[in-house]
C-alpha cells in the first residue's frame, strides 16, 4: 500500500486571478477586442513575436489564439494596468506553465501525499484543480492536446458522461472558486507557519520554481545531509536539497529507534517517521529498508497507539465477550448495534449464529408464541435506512432460511407471531451446524 | 573426581538408574556439598580426559566395554566443564552480582552434557536401566533455560543488552523465552529418542516416556503453547499398542500425567473428561504432597462447579488455605445467589484466575448463582391455597416476571435500564437462559408478563 506510483506531495495551484471569473465577461469579448491596448501591453505582445522568445513545440498559431482569450479577460477584470508588462512572462511561457500544471493535475488525480490509499481517487479533488487550470472554464476556444488527454483520463476514472460532467462543472464552478480562494489562503498561512517563505507575489513566478526540465513525478535524488527533519506535507515538487538520500535515512532510522527506546517521545518519533517515509517515497525507494521503516512506525504506533480509541474498543470488546459468555443475547445485540469503528464488521461474522443461538433459547423458553416485533428488536434485525419493513422482511427471511417458515403465522388481528411452541429443534439444529462451521473454543 | 566415580561405580554395580543419574545431577549431593569445587579444582579440561578414561575403561568394578566407556567419558567431560560455569554463575549470584551470572552459558554447557547422553543412547552404548539420567537431563534443561531467560530479561530491563541495535529488539517481545523454547525442542528430542526405541519392553527406553511427556507438558504450559501438548498426546496414542500400560509406571509419573491430561481437557472445556482425570490424579496423589493436591484441586473445584453444580466443602477449603483464599468468596456468592458478590469476587481474583487459566470456567458459575436466586424467589412465593380434594399444598407456579426482576435487582445484577428502572428484556433473557440450559423447568408467557414453572421439579436436582 505504501508503494503508490504517485508523487508524495499535493500540488497547489497558484491563483491566476484576483477575482473570480465571471461568465458574463466572455460575452463582452467582441467589443473588448476593438478597444486599443496600452503601449506596455503592445510591447509585451511585440516581445512574443521576437524570435529569441520562441519556444519549441508551441507554434505561433497556438499562442496567438491564447492571447485572444487571455487579454480580453484581463481587461474585463480591470487588471491590465496592475501588471508589470515589462517583466511579465510571454504567452509562450504562460502556455508552458499551463502545460506543466496540467501534467501535474493529470498525474496526480488525488491529493493524498503518503500514498496511503492509492485507490481512493478523489474525483471532486481533481475537478477542483481542473476548474482552476482553465482560466475560462466554460469557454475553451481550442482544446490543446494535453487537455484532451486529461479529459480522456478523467473519463476513465470517473466513468461519467461528458454532459453529466459539464452540468456538474457548471454547478460547481462558483463553489469551487470560493473554496479555492479559501484553501489558498489557508495554505499560505500554513506555509508561513512552517517557516516557508511565501512565494513571490506574482503567481507566475512561483511556477518557475518548479523543475521544468524533468518529469515532475519522477524520483528525486536527495542531497540533504542533515539527519533530523521535521515533517512537512509537500505542496510542490520536493527539492533535492531538502531530501535525504538513503544512507542518511538509514542512519536516522537507527538514531530514531535509539531515541525511541531511551526517550519514548511519541510525537517526536511520529514526526520523524513521517518525514523519513516521505523522503523514501519521493525518491521511490522501495527496498527492505522501506518495509522496516513502515513496520517500525506501525509498531510504535501500536505500542502507544491511539490509546483512548483503543481503550474504547477494548472495553466494548470485553463487554461483547462477557455478553457472549453468559448467553445474554439481549445485551449482545445491543452492543452489536453500538459497536465503535469497524468492529461491527467483525461481529457481522458471528451475528448469524448468535441469532440462531438466541432463537433456540427463545423457542425453548417462550410459550406458546411470541410477537415477531420482539424477535426483530431483540436480535437487532435492521433494514437499510431504518426501513422497518425491511427489518421485518430480513427477519422473516432469516427464519425461513433456517427452516422455520412453518413457524411464522399472521393472526386474525394482523399481528405476526412466531410459534415458539412448535419450533422443536429447528433452530437448535441450525445453531449446531453454524457453530460447527465456525469452530471457536468456548462457544459450544 | 574420585567421589563422583565412586558413586558412579556403586550405582552401576547394582544397576541403580537413579543412583547413576545422581552422579550427573548439577546439584551436589547433601553429604558432599563441596563436590563440584573439588572436582573443578582437581582437574582441568585435559587431565579430566585421561584420568577418567583410565578409570572408566579399566576399573575392575564396572568393567565397561570400550564403546560404553567412551560414551560416559564424553558425558563426564562435558559435566566437568559444566561445574566450572555453574560455579561461577552461582558465585556471582550469591555475591549479589546477578547481572554477571551467565545462566545462558550454563544452559548451553548443560546442553552439551545432554547431547553427550543422547548420543550415548543413540549409539546403543547405554542400557535402558540408566534412563533416570534422561530425567535429570530434561529436568535441568528446563530449569537452566528458565534461569537464562529470566536473567536475560533482567539485563534487558537494566539496559545492559542495549549495546548494539539488534533487529526489532526494541519493539517485539520475541526472544523472551528463547532458551526455554530451545529446551522444549531438546526435551522433544529426548521424547523421540524414547518413543522410537525398538528394543523389547523389558529393556526399552519407553519406560521414560511418561516422565518426559510430563516434562514437555510442564514446559509447554509455561510457554503458553498448550496446543503442542496435543501433538505429544497423539504420538503417545500412536505408540500405545506396544507400550507398557500407564498403571505399570511409577505412581508419580501417573499422577502428573493424569493431572496434565485433566488440565488439558479442562482448557478445552471437556469438563466430563477433565473431572475423570483430575479425580483419578487426586485419588492417587500422595497425601503428603500437599502442593500437588492443591494444584489438582485448583482445577477440580471449578470443574465440579460446572459438571455437578457442586461447591467444595468448607472442610476441604480449610485444609488448603491458599485454595480457600482463592475460592471462598466465589463459593459464598454462588451459595447465596448474590450476583454482585460474584462479580466482585471475579473482579478481585481476576489476575490470579487468569494466570491459573480458571477465570472463564469460574465465570460460568454465574448460571448457578442466578439459579439459586430464582429458586429463592420460587420458594418465597409460597403455596397455593388448597383446592378441593388436595391434601398437599402446591407451590405457586405462576410467578410475575417483575418478581424475578426485583430479586435480580436486590442481588446486585446490572439490570438497570439507565433511567432508574429495571431492564425487563435482560431479566427475560436471564430467565430464558435458565430454562434453555435446564436449570429451571417452565416457560415465559410474555404477553402476561408471567413465568409459569413446572409443578414438579421446577428446579431440577435441588429438592424443589
Short mmCIF file of N, CA and C in Angstrom, two decimals, chain B residues 91-186:
data_model
loop_
_atom_site.label_atom_id
_atom_site.label_comp_id
_atom_site.label_asym_id
_atom_site.label_seq_id
_atom_site.Cartn_x
_atom_site.Cartn_y
_atom_site.Cartn_z
N UNK B 91 28.37 -18.31 42.10
CA UNK B 91 29.16 -17.38 42.89
C UNK B 91 28.71 -15.96 42.66
N UNK B 92 28.56 -15.59 41.38
CA UNK B 92 28.16 -14.22 41.05
C UNK B 92 26.80 -13.91 41.66
N UNK B 93 25.91 -14.90 41.60
CA UNK B 93 24.57 -14.66 42.11
C UNK B 93 24.60 -14.51 43.62
N UNK B 94 25.37 -15.37 44.27
CA UNK B 94 25.43 -15.31 45.73
C UNK B 94 26.07 -14.02 46.21
N UNK B 95 26.93 -13.46 45.36
CA UNK B 95 27.60 -12.22 45.76
C UNK B 95 26.76 -11.01 45.41
N UNK B 96 25.55 -11.25 44.93
CA UNK B 96 24.68 -10.13 44.61
C UNK B 96 24.98 -9.51 43.26
N UNK B 97 25.85 -10.15 42.47
CA UNK B 97 26.14 -9.61 41.14
C UNK B 97 25.35 -10.42 40.10
N UNK B 98 24.05 -10.36 40.22
CA UNK B 98 23.20 -11.21 39.37
C UNK B 98 23.46 -11.01 37.89
N UNK B 99 23.77 -9.74 37.55
CA UNK B 99 23.91 -9.46 36.12
C UNK B 99 25.12 -10.17 35.51
N UNK B 100 26.06 -10.58 36.39
CA UNK B 100 27.25 -11.24 35.86
C UNK B 100 27.08 -12.75 35.79
N UNK B 101 26.00 -13.24 36.36
CA UNK B 101 25.78 -14.69 36.33
C UNK B 101 25.36 -15.10 34.93
N UNK B 102 26.19 -15.89 34.31
CA UNK B 102 25.94 -16.24 32.91
C UNK B 102 25.12 -17.52 32.82
N UNK B 103 23.85 -17.40 33.07
CA UNK B 103 22.99 -18.59 33.05
C UNK B 103 22.77 -19.08 31.63
N UNK B 104 22.85 -18.16 30.69
CA UNK B 104 22.75 -18.59 29.30
C UNK B 104 23.86 -19.56 28.95
N UNK B 105 25.05 -19.26 29.46
CA UNK B 105 26.18 -20.15 29.20
C UNK B 105 25.99 -21.48 29.92
N UNK B 106 25.49 -21.40 31.17
CA UNK B 106 25.24 -22.64 31.92
C UNK B 106 24.29 -23.53 31.11
N UNK B 107 23.24 -22.89 30.56
CA UNK B 107 22.29 -23.67 29.78
C UNK B 107 22.97 -24.34 28.59
N UNK B 108 23.81 -23.56 27.90
CA UNK B 108 24.46 -24.12 26.70
C UNK B 108 25.37 -25.28 27.05
N UNK B 109 26.11 -25.15 28.16
CA UNK B 109 27.03 -26.23 28.52
C UNK B 109 26.25 -27.46 29.01
N UNK B 110 25.17 -27.20 29.72
CA UNK B 110 24.33 -28.34 30.15
C UNK B 110 23.79 -29.07 28.92
N UNK B 111 23.52 -28.29 27.89
CA UNK B 111 23.04 -28.91 26.66
C UNK B 111 24.12 -29.84 26.09
N UNK B 112 25.39 -29.47 26.28
CA UNK B 112 26.46 -30.37 25.82
C UNK B 112 26.40 -31.69 26.58
N UNK B 113 26.16 -31.61 27.89
CA UNK B 113 26.03 -32.83 28.69
C UNK B 113 24.89 -33.68 28.12
N UNK B 114 23.75 -33.00 27.87
CA UNK B 114 22.57 -33.72 27.38
C UNK B 114 22.87 -34.35 26.02
N UNK B 115 23.55 -33.58 25.15
CA UNK B 115 23.88 -34.11 23.83
C UNK B 115 24.75 -35.35 23.92
N UNK B 116 25.71 -35.30 24.85
CA UNK B 116 26.58 -36.45 25.02
C UNK B 116 25.77 -37.67 25.47
N UNK B 117 24.81 -37.42 26.35
CA UNK B 117 23.95 -38.51 26.82
C UNK B 117 23.12 -39.08 25.66
N UNK B 118 22.48 -38.16 24.94
CA UNK B 118 21.61 -38.59 23.84
C UNK B 118 22.42 -39.40 22.84
N UNK B 119 23.64 -38.93 22.58
CA UNK B 119 24.49 -39.63 21.63
C UNK B 119 24.76 -41.06 22.13
N UNK B 120 25.01 -41.16 23.44
CA UNK B 120 25.27 -42.47 24.02
C UNK B 120 24.10 -43.42 23.82
N UNK B 121 22.89 -42.90 24.01
CA UNK B 121 21.71 -43.76 23.81
C UNK B 121 21.52 -44.09 22.34
N UNK B 122 21.74 -43.08 21.50
CA UNK B 122 21.52 -43.31 20.07
C UNK B 122 22.44 -44.39 19.53
N UNK B 123 23.68 -44.39 20.02
CA UNK B 123 24.63 -45.37 19.50
C UNK B 123 24.45 -46.72 20.19
N UNK B 124 23.50 -46.78 21.12
CA UNK B 124 23.23 -48.05 21.77
C UNK B 124 24.22 -48.40 22.85
N UNK B 125 25.00 -47.41 23.29
CA UNK B 125 26.03 -47.70 24.29
C UNK B 125 25.45 -47.84 25.69
N UNK B 126 24.32 -47.18 25.93
CA UNK B 126 23.77 -47.17 27.29
C UNK B 126 22.59 -48.14 27.44
N UNK B 127 22.50 -48.73 28.59
CA UNK B 127 21.38 -49.64 28.87
C UNK B 127 20.13 -48.83 29.22
N UNK B 128 19.01 -49.52 29.09
CA UNK B 128 17.75 -48.83 29.37
C UNK B 128 17.59 -48.51 30.84
N UNK B 129 18.23 -49.31 31.72
CA UNK B 129 18.04 -49.03 33.16
C UNK B 129 18.66 -47.71 33.57
N UNK B 130 19.43 -47.11 32.65
CA UNK B 130 20.06 -45.84 33.01
C UNK B 130 19.18 -44.63 32.70
N UNK B 131 17.93 -44.87 32.22
CA UNK B 131 17.11 -43.74 31.77
C UNK B 131 16.88 -42.63 32.79
N UNK B 132 16.97 -42.88 34.11
CA UNK B 132 16.84 -41.71 35.01
C UNK B 132 17.83 -40.60 34.68
N UNK B 133 18.93 -40.95 34.02
CA UNK B 133 19.86 -39.90 33.57
C UNK B 133 19.15 -38.93 32.63
N UNK B 134 18.25 -39.47 31.80
CA UNK B 134 17.50 -38.62 30.89
C UNK B 134 16.54 -37.71 31.65
N UNK B 135 16.00 -38.24 32.78
CA UNK B 135 15.12 -37.40 33.59
C UNK B 135 15.88 -36.17 34.07
N UNK B 136 17.08 -36.47 34.61
CA UNK B 136 17.90 -35.36 35.11
C UNK B 136 18.23 -34.40 33.97
N UNK B 137 18.57 -34.97 32.82
CA UNK B 137 18.92 -34.14 31.66
C UNK B 137 17.78 -33.18 31.34
N UNK B 138 16.58 -33.73 31.19
CA UNK B 138 15.43 -32.90 30.81
C UNK B 138 15.06 -31.91 31.88
N UNK B 139 15.07 -32.38 33.13
CA UNK B 139 14.66 -31.52 34.24
C UNK B 139 15.50 -30.25 34.29
N UNK B 140 16.83 -30.43 34.17
CA UNK B 140 17.69 -29.24 34.32
C UNK B 140 17.79 -28.43 33.03
N UNK B 141 17.48 -29.06 31.90
CA UNK B 141 17.37 -28.25 30.69
C UNK B 141 16.33 -27.15 30.93
N UNK B 142 15.21 -27.57 31.47
CA UNK B 142 14.11 -26.66 31.72
C UNK B 142 14.50 -25.62 32.77
N UNK B 143 15.10 -26.10 33.85
CA UNK B 143 15.42 -25.18 34.95
C UNK B 143 16.45 -24.14 34.52
N UNK B 144 17.52 -24.60 33.84
CA UNK B 144 18.56 -23.66 33.43
C UNK B 144 18.03 -22.71 32.35
N UNK B 145 17.16 -23.23 31.49
CA UNK B 145 16.61 -22.37 30.44
C UNK B 145 15.81 -21.23 31.05
N UNK B 146 15.00 -21.58 32.06
CA UNK B 146 14.19 -20.53 32.69
C UNK B 146 15.09 -19.50 33.36
N UNK B 147 16.14 -19.99 34.03
CA UNK B 147 17.08 -19.06 34.68
C UNK B 147 17.74 -18.16 33.64
N UNK B 148 18.13 -18.77 32.53
CA UNK B 148 18.81 -18.00 31.49
C UNK B 148 17.88 -16.92 30.94
N UNK B 149 16.64 -17.31 30.66
CA UNK B 149 15.69 -16.33 30.11
C UNK B 149 15.40 -15.22 31.11
N UNK B 150 15.27 -15.62 32.38
CA UNK B 150 14.99 -14.61 33.40
C UNK B 150 16.12 -13.61 33.50
N UNK B 151 17.36 -14.12 33.54
CA UNK B 151 18.46 -13.18 33.71
C UNK B 151 18.64 -12.35 32.45
N UNK B 152 18.34 -12.92 31.28
CA UNK B 152 18.42 -12.13 30.04
C UNK B 152 17.40 -11.00 30.09
N UNK B 153 16.20 -11.34 30.59
CA UNK B 153 15.15 -10.32 30.66
C UNK B 153 15.54 -9.24 31.66
N UNK B 154 16.12 -9.66 32.78
CA UNK B 154 16.51 -8.70 33.81
C UNK B 154 17.58 -7.76 33.26
N UNK B 155 18.52 -8.33 32.52
CA UNK B 155 19.59 -7.50 31.97
C UNK B 155 19.05 -6.52 30.95
N UNK B 156 18.10 -6.98 30.18
CA UNK B 156 17.48 -6.09 29.20
C UNK B 156 16.81 -4.93 29.93
N UNK B 157 16.11 -5.28 31.01
CA UNK B 157 15.44 -4.26 31.79
C UNK B 157 16.40 -3.24 32.35
N UNK B 158 17.63 -3.71 32.68
CA UNK B 158 18.62 -2.81 33.22
C UNK B 158 19.32 -1.99 32.15
N UNK B 159 19.01 -2.31 30.91
CA UNK B 159 19.66 -1.59 29.83
C UNK B 159 21.00 -2.18 29.44
N UNK B 160 21.32 -3.37 29.95
CA UNK B 160 22.62 -3.96 29.64
C UNK B 160 22.70 -4.51 28.23
N UNK B 161 21.56 -4.86 27.70
CA UNK B 161 21.58 -5.51 26.39
C UNK B 161 21.47 -4.51 25.25
N UNK B 162 21.60 -3.23 25.60
CA UNK B 162 21.38 -2.22 24.56
C UNK B 162 22.65 -1.81 23.83
N UNK B 163 23.68 -2.60 24.00
CA UNK B 163 24.95 -2.24 23.38
C UNK B 163 24.80 -1.88 21.93
N UNK B 164 24.38 -2.81 21.15
CA UNK B 164 24.18 -2.53 19.73
C UNK B 164 22.71 -2.58 19.43
N UNK B 165 22.37 -2.04 18.31
CA UNK B 165 20.97 -2.10 17.90
C UNK B 165 20.72 -3.47 17.32
N UNK B 166 19.92 -4.25 18.02
CA UNK B 166 19.58 -5.53 17.44
C UNK B 166 18.25 -5.41 16.71
N UNK B 167 18.17 -6.12 15.66
CA UNK B 167 16.98 -6.01 14.83
C UNK B 167 15.72 -6.29 15.64
N UNK B 168 14.83 -5.34 15.67
CA UNK B 168 13.49 -5.49 16.22
C UNK B 168 13.43 -5.72 17.72
N UNK B 169 14.58 -5.64 18.40
CA UNK B 169 14.53 -5.99 19.82
C UNK B 169 13.72 -5.00 20.64
N UNK B 170 13.72 -3.76 20.18
CA UNK B 170 13.07 -2.75 21.00
C UNK B 170 11.56 -2.84 20.89
N UNK B 171 11.10 -3.44 19.87
CA UNK B 171 9.66 -3.37 19.62
C UNK B 171 8.94 -4.68 19.92
N UNK B 172 9.59 -5.78 19.65
CA UNK B 172 8.88 -7.05 19.78
C UNK B 172 9.11 -7.67 21.13
N UNK B 173 8.37 -8.72 21.39
CA UNK B 173 8.60 -9.48 22.60
C UNK B 173 9.36 -10.76 22.26
N UNK B 174 9.77 -10.84 21.02
CA UNK B 174 10.46 -12.04 20.54
C UNK B 174 11.70 -12.29 21.38
N UNK B 175 12.00 -13.58 21.59
CA UNK B 175 13.22 -13.91 22.31
C UNK B 175 13.05 -13.89 23.81
N UNK B 176 11.83 -13.63 24.29
CA UNK B 176 11.62 -13.57 25.72
C UNK B 176 11.85 -14.95 26.34
N UNK B 177 11.45 -15.97 25.63
CA UNK B 177 11.60 -17.33 26.13
C UNK B 177 12.54 -18.14 25.24
N UNK B 178 13.56 -17.44 24.76
CA UNK B 178 14.41 -18.05 23.76
C UNK B 178 14.94 -19.41 24.19
N UNK B 179 15.53 -19.45 25.41
CA UNK B 179 16.17 -20.69 25.85
C UNK B 179 15.12 -21.74 26.18
N UNK B 180 14.03 -21.31 26.78
CA UNK B 180 13.02 -22.29 27.15
C UNK B 180 12.43 -22.94 25.91
N UNK B 181 12.27 -22.13 24.87
CA UNK B 181 11.76 -22.71 23.63
C UNK B 181 12.75 -23.74 23.08
N UNK B 182 14.03 -23.40 23.21
CA UNK B 182 15.05 -24.35 22.78
C UNK B 182 15.00 -25.60 23.66
N UNK B 183 14.81 -25.38 24.97
CA UNK B 183 14.74 -26.51 25.88
C UNK B 183 13.60 -27.45 25.48
N UNK B 184 12.45 -26.84 25.10
CA UNK B 184 11.31 -27.66 24.68
C UNK B 184 11.72 -28.54 23.49
N UNK B 185 12.48 -27.95 22.57
CA UNK B 185 12.92 -28.75 21.41
C UNK B 185 13.84 -29.88 21.84
N UNK B 186 14.76 -29.58 22.79
CA UNK B 186 15.70 -30.60 23.25
C UNK B 186 14.96 -31.74 23.97
#
